[in-house]
Amino acid sequence: METGKRGIQTIEQRQRQVIIRLTNENRKLRERVVILEAENKFLKEKLEKAMLYIEELQRVVFRKKHKQKGKDDDPLNQGQKGGGGNRSAESYRRAVPKPEDITDTEIHHADNCPDCQNELRRIKIVEFFQEDILSPDEWFKILKKVIRKQISIGFCPNCKKKVSQVPIPKQRVTLGENIRELIVFQSTIQQLSYSQIKEFANVCLRINISDGEIANILKNQANRLKPAFEDLKKNIRNQKGAHFDETGWKTSRGGLGDFVWAMCGIENKDVLYLFGKSRGKGNIAEMAGEQYEGIGISDNYGAYKNAFLKGKHALCWAHPHRKLRDLKDSDGLSEEKKENAKNTYREFAELYRKVRETNQQEFNRENRLEKSTELEREFDQITELHLNDPIKLKQIKNGLKVQKHCYFICITEPNIPPDNNKAERALRHLIIKRKKSFGSKTHKGAEVFSVLYSVVMSLWHRSKETFFSSYQSALSPAN
């Protein structure tokens, strides 16, 4: 009997040992599951980030086009590109020239049929116009002008020096003022490279010109435009607010950085450029001045964060709007997270529409403050974090919440746009120029472009018809 009891106890002990072992294994497996789930979550987040980065790189490197607009897109933006709406057949035809613009008349009269030679009846005249230019082979005959200058030089016994009515050039053959202005126009407005400028001068004008001559002409013209450049800078600084933005501009030797900055006043189309700079905050102070009291409008790049006085920094609504639009179409998100991103985009797009509508209304401070409070409540609801928010969406929402007050300056202050499109448009011209010229070779060349582009583009935006006369007026006397 005792042996049986000992046997029973042994079985119970073995069962207890098995239970303890299985319990320990189960506990370890649960702990392992927790670790693996955390690792899986981490890897999913990393993969999500990587997929989003790849999509961003595809847009930058391969210029990936946005998908066709659907029901989730902002209806206020649809149809804006390309003019939008239905166009009449007349809008595709060239305008009839004014009588004072007609230079020649051709008469094509016929009394007889060209096929059977019978006399024509009920003859009437129809009038058409043809716009053309002189044959390019003839351009140099009309455009090129060679002036022989005979200058008398004499010795003044009173002044004890040789004198002449006009200054004596250092070289026997020089280039005149008109072609210098043309080279500036081609380099800036037309965005031509040195080789393209030389080809035009050689083929169309029969004038040979070197890279060194072009560089010296641009430098000389920039020196003569410096007073106009300083006046332009003061004009923009004295406006109530200004747009700021920056983009890449390679400066090979002696540069302070590989960026160009733009500052545009909100009251007119003038623009100030600084080439060959870093991406640091100091460039904002260099453009706007150390004691700038105006409202700065920008994207949410970190250098702008403390660059303006408290309550004087307005952030662009278009930037987060574009980020949310790109995120909702991302292929790197699960369907659940993509749906959440779409909902956030729809809500933000609707809020952005209300902000634009309010911004266009007549300014009344009391009404605007009341409207701002209402819109801020919607803003808070949209930026509230949710469980299914993708990491990128959480980052966007957190960024919006941190700088919420900056997004409503356009509501609480008069004449402040809700976007930074003006500065972005000012840089697009330079992006095309950058593709042709690949930046500046030296820091001095970048400084020359700062003056030339600022003055030239401002005059061009003011009036294309009077550009050349305005440019001549902006030049200070030659040395």
GROMACS .gro file of N, CA and C in nm, residues 254-378:
model
  375
  254GLY      N    1   3.446   7.975  -5.331
  254GLY     CA    2   3.441   8.091  -5.243
  254GLY      C    3   3.304   8.133  -5.199
  255GLY      N    4   3.204   8.050  -5.223
  255GLY     CA    5   3.068   8.086  -5.185
  255GLY      C    6   3.041   8.062  -5.038
  256LEU      N    7   2.941   8.130  -4.986
  256LEU     CA    8   2.900   8.110  -4.847
  256LEU      C    9   2.800   7.997  -4.834
  257GLY      N   10   2.752   7.947  -4.946
  257GLY     CA   11   2.653   7.840  -4.944
  257GLY      C   12   2.599   7.815  -5.083
  258ASP      N   13   2.515   7.716  -5.094
  258ASP     CA   14   2.461   7.676  -5.225
  258ASP      C   15   2.311   7.699  -5.234
  259PHE      N   16   2.268   7.819  -5.189
  259PHE     CA   17   2.125   7.851  -5.193
  259PHE      C   18   2.104   7.994  -5.241
  260VAL      N   19   1.984   8.019  -5.293
  260VAL     CA   20   1.941   8.154  -5.328
  260VAL      C   21   1.812   8.182  -5.252
  261TRP      N   22   1.803   8.301  -5.193
  261TRP     CA   23   1.686   8.341  -5.114
  261TRP      C   24   1.606   8.446  -5.191
  262ALA      N   25   1.476   8.446  -5.167
  262ALA     CA   26   1.387   8.546  -5.229
  262ALA      C   27   1.302   8.611  -5.122
  263MET      N   28   1.283   8.743  -5.134
  263MET     CA   29   1.196   8.820  -5.045
  263MET      C   30   1.107   8.907  -5.132
  264CYS      N   31   0.975   8.887  -5.122
  264CYS     CA   32   0.879   8.961  -5.205
  264CYS      C   33   0.785   9.041  -5.115
  265GLY      N   34   0.768   9.168  -5.143
  265GLY     CA   35   0.673   9.249  -5.068
  265GLY      C   36   0.530   9.211  -5.101
  266ILE      N   37   0.439   9.232  -5.006
  266ILE     CA   38   0.299   9.194  -5.029
  266ILE      C   39   0.221   9.304  -5.102
  267GLU      N   40   0.280   9.424  -5.115
  267GLU     CA   41   0.206   9.536  -5.172
  267GLU      C   42   0.232   9.557  -5.321
  268ASN      N   43   0.340   9.498  -5.375
  268ASN     CA   44   0.367   9.509  -5.518
  268ASN      C   45   0.442   9.384  -5.564
  269LYS      N   46   0.495   9.388  -5.685
  269LYS     CA   47   0.558   9.269  -5.743
  269LYS      C   48   0.710   9.272  -5.732
  270ASP      N   49   0.766   9.365  -5.656
  270ASP     CA   50   0.911   9.373  -5.642
  270ASP      C   51   0.964   9.251  -5.567
  271VAL      N   52   1.086   9.210  -5.602
  271VAL     CA   53   1.147   9.092  -5.540
  271VAL      C   54   1.295   9.118  -5.516
  272LEU      N   55   1.345   9.070  -5.403
  272LEU     CA   56   1.486   9.083  -5.367
  272LEU      C   57   1.546   8.943  -5.361
  273TYR      N   58   1.662   8.925  -5.428
  273TYR     CA   59   1.730   8.795  -5.429
  273TYR      C   60   1.866   8.806  -5.362
  274LEU      N   61   1.907   8.698  -5.296
  274LEU     CA   62   2.043   8.684  -5.245
  274LEU      C   63   2.096   8.549  -5.292
  275PHE      N   64   2.199   8.551  -5.377
  275PHE     CA   65   2.256   8.428  -5.433
  275PHE      C   66   2.379   8.385  -5.354
  276GLY      N   67   2.411   8.255  -5.363
  276GLY     CA   68   2.533   8.202  -5.303
  276GLY      C   69   2.536   8.210  -5.153
  277LYS      N   70   2.422   8.183  -5.089
  277LYS     CA   71   2.412   8.191  -4.944
  277LYS      C   72   2.389   8.053  -4.883
  278SER      N   73   2.407   8.046  -4.751
  278SER     CA   74   2.374   7.923  -4.679
  278SER      C   75   2.223   7.917  -4.659
  279ARG      N   76   2.178   7.816  -4.586
  279ARG     CA   77   2.035   7.806  -4.560
  279ARG      C   78   2.003   7.852  -4.418
  280GLY      N   79   2.095   7.928  -4.358
  280GLY     CA   80   2.080   7.969  -4.220
  280GLY      C   81   1.992   8.090  -4.200
  281LYS      N   82   1.957   8.112  -4.074
  281LYS     CA   83   1.866   8.220  -4.034
  281LYS      C   84   1.923   8.359  -4.064
  282GLY      N   85   2.057   8.372  -4.065
  282GLY     CA   86   2.118   8.503  -4.085
  282GLY      C   87   2.083   8.568  -4.217
  283ASN      N   88   2.051   8.489  -4.317
  283ASN     CA   89   2.016   8.544  -4.448
  283ASN      C   90   1.883   8.618  -4.445
  284ILE      N   91   1.793   8.575  -4.355
  284ILE     CA   92   1.664   8.644  -4.341
  284ILE      C   93   1.689   8.785  -4.288
  285ALA      N   94   1.778   8.795  -4.188
  285ALA     CA   95   1.810   8.926  -4.131
  285ALA      C   96   1.882   9.014  -4.234
  286GLU      N   97   1.965   8.953  -4.319
  286GLU     CA   98   2.036   9.030  -4.421
  286GLU      C   99   1.938   9.090  -4.522
  287MET      N  100   1.834   9.016  -4.556
  287MET     CA  101   1.735   9.066  -4.651
  287MET      C  102   1.639   9.165  -4.585
  288ALA      N  103   1.585   9.126  -4.470
  288ALA     CA  104   1.480   9.206  -4.407
  288ALA      C  105   1.534   9.316  -4.317
  289GLY      N  106   1.660   9.304  -4.274
  289GLY     CA  107   1.715   9.401  -4.180
  289GLY      C  108   1.707   9.347  -4.038
  290GLU      N  109   1.797   9.392  -3.953
  290GLU     CA  110   1.804   9.341  -3.815
  290GLU      C  111   1.680   9.376  -3.734
  291GLN      N  112   1.619   9.489  -3.759
  291GLN     CA  113   1.503   9.534  -3.681
  291GLN      C  114   1.375   9.529  -3.764
  292TYR      N  115   1.357   9.422  -3.837
  292TYR     CA  116   1.239   9.410  -3.923
  292TYR      C  117   1.113   9.397  -3.839
  293GLU      N  118   1.016   9.484  -3.864
  293GLU     CA  119   0.892   9.485  -3.786
  293GLU      C  120   0.772   9.438  -3.867
  294GLY      N  121   0.794   9.403  -3.993
  294GLY     CA  122   0.683   9.357  -4.076
  294GLY      C  123   0.647   9.212  -4.047
  295ILE      N  124   0.543   9.166  -4.115
  295ILE     CA  125   0.498   9.027  -4.101
  295ILE      C  126   0.569   8.941  -4.205
  296GLY      N  127   0.633   8.835  -4.160
  296GLY     CA  128   0.702   8.743  -4.249
  296GLY      C  129   0.613   8.625  -4.285
  297ILE      N  130   0.598   8.597  -4.414
  297ILE     CA  131   0.517   8.485  -4.462
  297ILE      C  132   0.612   8.381  -4.520
  298SER      N  133   0.602   8.257  -4.472
  298SER     CA  134   0.697   8.154  -4.515
  298SER      C  135   0.636   8.016  -4.499
  299ASP      N  136   0.715   7.913  -4.537
  299ASP     CA  137   0.678   7.776  -4.503
  299ASP      C  138   0.729   7.749  -4.362
  300ASN      N  139   0.720   7.625  -4.317
  300ASN     CA  140   0.757   7.596  -4.178
  300ASN      C  141   0.900   7.547  -4.163
  301TYR      N  142   0.990   7.588  -4.254
  301TYR     CA  143   1.132   7.556  -4.239
  301TYR      C  144   1.185   7.620  -4.110
  302GLY      N  145   1.269   7.546  -4.037
  302GLY     CA  146   1.311   7.585  -3.903
  302GLY      C  147   1.378   7.721  -3.892
  303ALA      N  148   1.449   7.766  -3.997
  303ALA     CA  149   1.520   7.894  -3.990
  303ALA      C  150   1.426   8.012  -3.971
  304TYR      N  151   1.300   7.997  -4.010
  304TYR     CA  152   1.204   8.107  -3.999
  304TYR      C  153   1.141   8.117  -3.859
  305LYS      N  154   1.158   8.013  -3.779
  305LYS     CA  155   1.079   8.001  -3.656
  305LYS      C  156   1.091   8.122  -3.563
  306ASN      N  157   1.214   8.169  -3.540
  306ASN     CA  158   1.235   8.283  -3.451
  306ASN      C  159   1.294   8.403  -3.524
  307ALA      N  160   1.269   8.410  -3.654
  307ALA     CA  161   1.327   8.517  -3.734
  307ALA      C  162   1.246   8.646  -3.730
  308PHE      N  163   1.123   8.639  -3.681
  308PHE     CA  164   1.036   8.757  -3.681
  308PHE      C  165   0.987   8.786  -3.540
  309LEU      N  166   0.934   8.906  -3.521
  309LEU     CA  167   0.881   8.944  -3.390
  309LEU      C  168   0.762   8.856  -3.353
  310LYS      N  169   0.733   8.848  -3.225
  310LYS     CA  170   0.623   8.765  -3.177
  310LYS      C  171   0.491   8.812  -3.239
  311GLY      N  172   0.416   8.716  -3.292
  311GLY     CA  173   0.289   8.748  -3.357
  311GLY      C  174   0.303   8.805  -3.496
  312LYS      N  175   0.427   8.800  -3.551
  312LYS     CA  176   0.452   8.858  -3.684
  312LYS      C  177   0.496   8.753  -3.786
  313HIS      N  178   0.471   8.626  -3.756
  313HIS     CA  179   0.511   8.519  -3.848
  313HIS      C  180   0.387   8.445  -3.897
  314ALA      N  181   0.359   8.456  -4.026
  314ALA     CA  182   0.245   8.388  -4.087
  314ALA      C  183   0.294   8.268  -4.166
  315LEU      N  184   0.232   8.152  -4.142
  315LEU     CA  185   0.271   8.030  -4.212
  315LEU      C  186   0.179   8.001  -4.330
  316CYS      N  187   0.236   7.936  -4.430
  316CYS     CA  188   0.166   7.905  -4.554
  316CYS      C  189   0.075   7.784  -4.536
  317TRP      N  190  -0.053   7.798  -4.572
  317TRP     CA  191  -0.149   7.688  -4.565
  317TRP      C  192  -0.128   7.589  -4.680
  318ALA      N  193  -0.074   7.635  -4.790
  318ALA     CA  194  -0.061   7.549  -4.908
  318ALA      C  195   0.037   7.434  -4.885
  319HIS      N  196   0.139   7.455  -4.801
  319HIS     CA  197   0.239   7.351  -4.779
  319HIS      C  198   0.180   7.228  -4.709
  320PRO      N  199   0.116   7.242  -4.591
  320PRO     CA  200   0.054   7.123  -4.532
  320PRO      C  201  -0.058   7.066  -4.619
  321HIS      N  202  -0.127   7.153  -4.693
  321HIS     CA  203  -0.232   7.105  -4.783
  321HIS      C  204  -0.173   7.012  -4.889
  322ARG      N  205  -0.057   7.048  -4.946
  322ARG     CA  206   0.008   6.963  -5.046
  322ARG      C  207   0.061   6.834  -4.983
  323LYS      N  208   0.116   6.845  -4.861
  323LYS     CA  209   0.168   6.725  -4.794
  323LYS      C  210   0.056   6.625  -4.768
  324LEU      N  211  -0.058   6.674  -4.722
  324LEU     CA  212  -0.172   6.585  -4.695
  324LEU      C  213  -0.227   6.527  -4.825
  325ARG      N  214  -0.227   6.605  -4.931
  325ARG     CA  215  -0.273   6.555  -5.061
  325ARG      C  216  -0.184   6.442  -5.111
  326ASP      N  217  -0.052   6.459  -5.099
  326ASP     CA  218   0.039   6.354  -5.143
  326ASP      C  219   0.028   6.230  -5.055
  327LEU      N  220   0.007   6.252  -4.925
  327LEU     CA  221   0.000   6.139  -4.832
  327LEU      C  222  -0.123   6.052  -4.858
  328LYS      N  223  -0.234   6.115  -4.890
  328LYS     CA  224  -0.358   6.037  -4.909
  328LYS      C  225  -0.351   5.947  -5.032
  329ASP      N  226  -0.264   5.980  -5.126
  329ASP     CA  227  -0.249   5.900  -5.247
  329ASP      C  228  -0.132   5.802  -5.239
  330SER      N  229  -0.069   5.795  -5.121
  330SER     CA  230   0.050   5.712  -5.108
  330SER      C  231   0.017   5.563  -5.119
  331ASP      N  232   0.101   5.491  -5.193
  331ASP     CA  233   0.085   5.346  -5.206
  331ASP      C  234   0.155   5.271  -5.092
  332GLY      N  235   0.227   5.345  -5.007
  332GLY     CA  236   0.299   5.281  -4.898
  332GLY      C  237   0.218   5.266  -4.771
  333LEU      N  238   0.090   5.301  -4.774
  333LEU     CA  239   0.004   5.293  -4.655
  333LEU      C  240  -0.095   5.178  -4.670
  334SER      N  241  -0.131   5.120  -4.556
  334SER     CA  242  -0.238   5.021  -4.557
  334SER      C  243  -0.370   5.090  -4.588
  335GLU      N  244  -0.470   5.014  -4.629
  335GLU     CA  245  -0.599   5.071  -4.666
  335GLU      C  246  -0.661   5.147  -4.548
  336GLU      N  247  -0.642   5.092  -4.429
  336GLU     CA  248  -0.699   5.154  -4.309
  336GLU      C  249  -0.637   5.291  -4.284
  337LYS      N  250  -0.503   5.296  -4.293
  337LYS     CA  251  -0.433   5.422  -4.269
  337LYS      C  252  -0.455   5.521  -4.383
  338LYS      N  253  -0.465   5.469  -4.505
  338LYS     CA  254  -0.489   5.556  -4.620
  338LYS      C  255  -0.626   5.623  -4.608
  339GLU      N  256  -0.725   5.549  -4.562
  339GLU     CA  257  -0.859   5.606  -4.544
  339GLU      C  258  -0.857   5.717  -4.440
  340ASN      N  259  -0.778   5.696  -4.334
  340ASN     CA  260  -0.765   5.799  -4.230
  340ASN      C  261  -0.697   5.924  -4.287
  341ALA      N  262  -0.595   5.902  -4.372
  341ALA     CA  263  -0.525   6.014  -4.435
  341ALA      C  264  -0.619   6.090  -4.528
  342LYS      N  265  -0.705   6.018  -4.601
  342LYS     CA  266  -0.802   6.083  -4.690
  342LYS      C  267  -0.901   6.168  -4.612
  343ASN      N  268  -0.948   6.115  -4.501
  343ASN     CA  269  -1.043   6.191  -4.419
  343ASN      C  270  -0.980   6.320  -4.367
  344THR      N  271  -0.854   6.309  -4.321
  344THR     CA  272  -0.784   6.428  -4.271
  344THR      C  273  -0.765   6.530  -4.382
  345TYR      N  274  -0.729   6.482  -4.501
  345TYR     CA  275  -0.710   6.573  -4.614
  345TYR      C  276  -0.840   6.645  -4.649
  346ARG      N  277  -0.950   6.571  -4.654
  346ARG     CA  278  -1.079   6.633  -4.689
  346ARG      C  279  -1.115   6.741  -4.587
  347GLU      N  280  -1.096   6.711  -4.460
  347GLU     CA  281  -1.130   6.808  -4.355
  347GLU      C  282  -1.040   6.931  -4.364
  348PHE      N  283  -0.909   6.908  -4.386
  348PHE     CA  284  -0.816   7.020  -4.394
  348PHE      C  285  -0.842   7.104  -4.519
  349ALA      N  286  -0.872   7.039  -4.631
  349ALA     CA  287  -0.901   7.112  -4.755
  349ALA      C  288  -1.024   7.201  -4.738
  350GLU      N  289  -1.124   7.151  -4.668
  350GLU     CA  290  -1.245   7.231  -4.643
  350GLU      C  291  -1.213   7.349  -4.553
  351LEU      N  292  -1.129   7.326  -4.451
  351LEU     CA  293  -1.089   7.436  -4.362
  351LEU      C  294  -1.008   7.539  -4.439
  352TYR      N  295  -0.917   7.494  -4.523
  352TYR     CA  296  -0.836   7.584  -4.605
  352TYR      C  297  -0.924   7.668  -4.696
  353ARG      N  298  -1.028   7.608  -4.752
  353ARG     CA  299  -1.122   7.682  -4.837
  353ARG      C  300  -1.190   7.793  -4.757
  354LYS      N  301  -1.232   7.763  -4.634
  354LYS     CA  302  -1.296   7.864  -4.549
  354LYS      C  303  -1.198   7.977  -4.516
  355VAL      N  304  -1.073   7.941  -4.491
  355VAL     CA  305  -0.971   8.042  -4.461
  355VAL      C  306  -0.952   8.135  -4.579
  356ARG      N  307  -0.946   8.081  -4.700
  356ARG     CA  308  -0.929   8.164  -4.819
  356ARG      C  309  -1.049   8.254  -4.841
  357GLU      N  310  -1.166   8.201  -4.820
  357GLU     CA  311  -1.287   8.283  -4.837
  357GLU      C  312  -1.289   8.397  -4.735
  358THR      N  313  -1.256   8.366  -4.611
  358THR     CA  314  -1.253   8.470  -4.507
  358THR      C  315  -1.147   8.574  -4.538
  359ASN      N  316  -1.032   8.529  -4.587
  359ASN     CA  317  -0.922   8.620  -4.618
  359ASN      C  318  -0.959   8.719  -4.728
  360GLN      N  319  -1.048   8.679  -4.819
  360GLN     CA  320  -1.088   8.765  -4.931
  360GLN      C  321  -1.196   8.865  -4.893
  361GLN      N  322  -1.259   8.846  -4.779
  361GLN     CA  323  -1.365   8.936  -4.736
  361GLN      C  324  -1.309   9.066  -4.681
  362GLU      N  325  -1.392   9.169  -4.681
  362GLU     CA  326  -1.350   9.299  -4.629
  362GLU      C  327  -1.309   9.285  -4.482
  363PHE      N  328  -1.200   9.352  -4.446
  363PHE     CA  329  -1.144   9.333  -4.311
  363PHE      C  330  -1.222   9.412  -4.207
  364ASN      N  331  -1.268   9.340  -4.105
  364ASN     CA  332  -1.328   9.399  -3.986
  364ASN      C  333  -1.271   9.321  -3.868
  365ARG      N  334  -1.192   9.388  -3.784
  365ARG     CA  335  -1.116   9.316  -3.681
  365ARG      C  336  -1.205   9.235  -3.588
  366GLU      N  337  -1.315   9.292  -3.545
  366GLU     CA  338  -1.403   9.220  -3.453
  366GLU      C  339  -1.459   9.093  -3.518
  367ASN      N  340  -1.505   9.106  -3.643
  367ASN     CA  341  -1.558   8.990  -3.714
  367ASN      C  342  -1.449   8.886  -3.742
  368ARG      N  343  -1.330   8.936  -3.775
  368ARG     CA  344  -1.221   8.845  -3.806
  368ARG      C  345  -1.178   8.766  -3.682
  369LEU      N  346  -1.172   8.830  -3.567
  369LEU     CA  347  -1.133   8.760  -3.444
  369LEU      C  348  -1.236   8.652  -3.409
  370GLU      N  349  -1.362   8.685  -3.428
  370GLU     CA  350  -1.469   8.588  -3.402
  370GLU      C  351  -1.458   8.470  -3.499
  371LYS      N  352  -1.432   8.500  -3.626
  371LYS     CA  353  -1.417   8.394  -3.726
  371LYS      C  354  -1.293   8.310  -3.699
  372SER      N  355  -1.187   8.376  -3.654
  372SER     CA  356  -1.064   8.304  -3.624
  372SER      C  357  -1.085   8.202  -3.513
  373THR      N  358  -1.160   8.239  -3.410
  373THR     CA  359  -1.190   8.147  -3.300
  373THR      C  360  -1.267   8.025  -3.350
  374GLU      N  361  -1.361   8.049  -3.438
  374GLU     CA  362  -1.441   7.940  -3.495
  374GLU      C  363  -1.354   7.846  -3.579
  375LEU      N  364  -1.267   7.903  -3.662
  375LEU     CA  365  -1.182   7.821  -3.748
  375LEU      C  366  -1.076   7.746  -3.667
  376GLU      N  367  -1.030   7.807  -3.560
  376GLU     CA  368  -0.930   7.740  -3.475
  376GLU      C  369  -0.988   7.617  -3.408
  377ARG      N  370  -1.116   7.620  -3.375
  377ARG     CA  371  -1.179   7.501  -3.316
  377ARG      C  372  -1.179   7.386  -3.417
  378GLU      N  373  -1.209   7.417  -3.542
  378GLU     CA  374  -1.203   7.314  -3.647
  378GLU      C  375  -1.059   7.264  -3.664
   0.00000   0.00000   0.00000
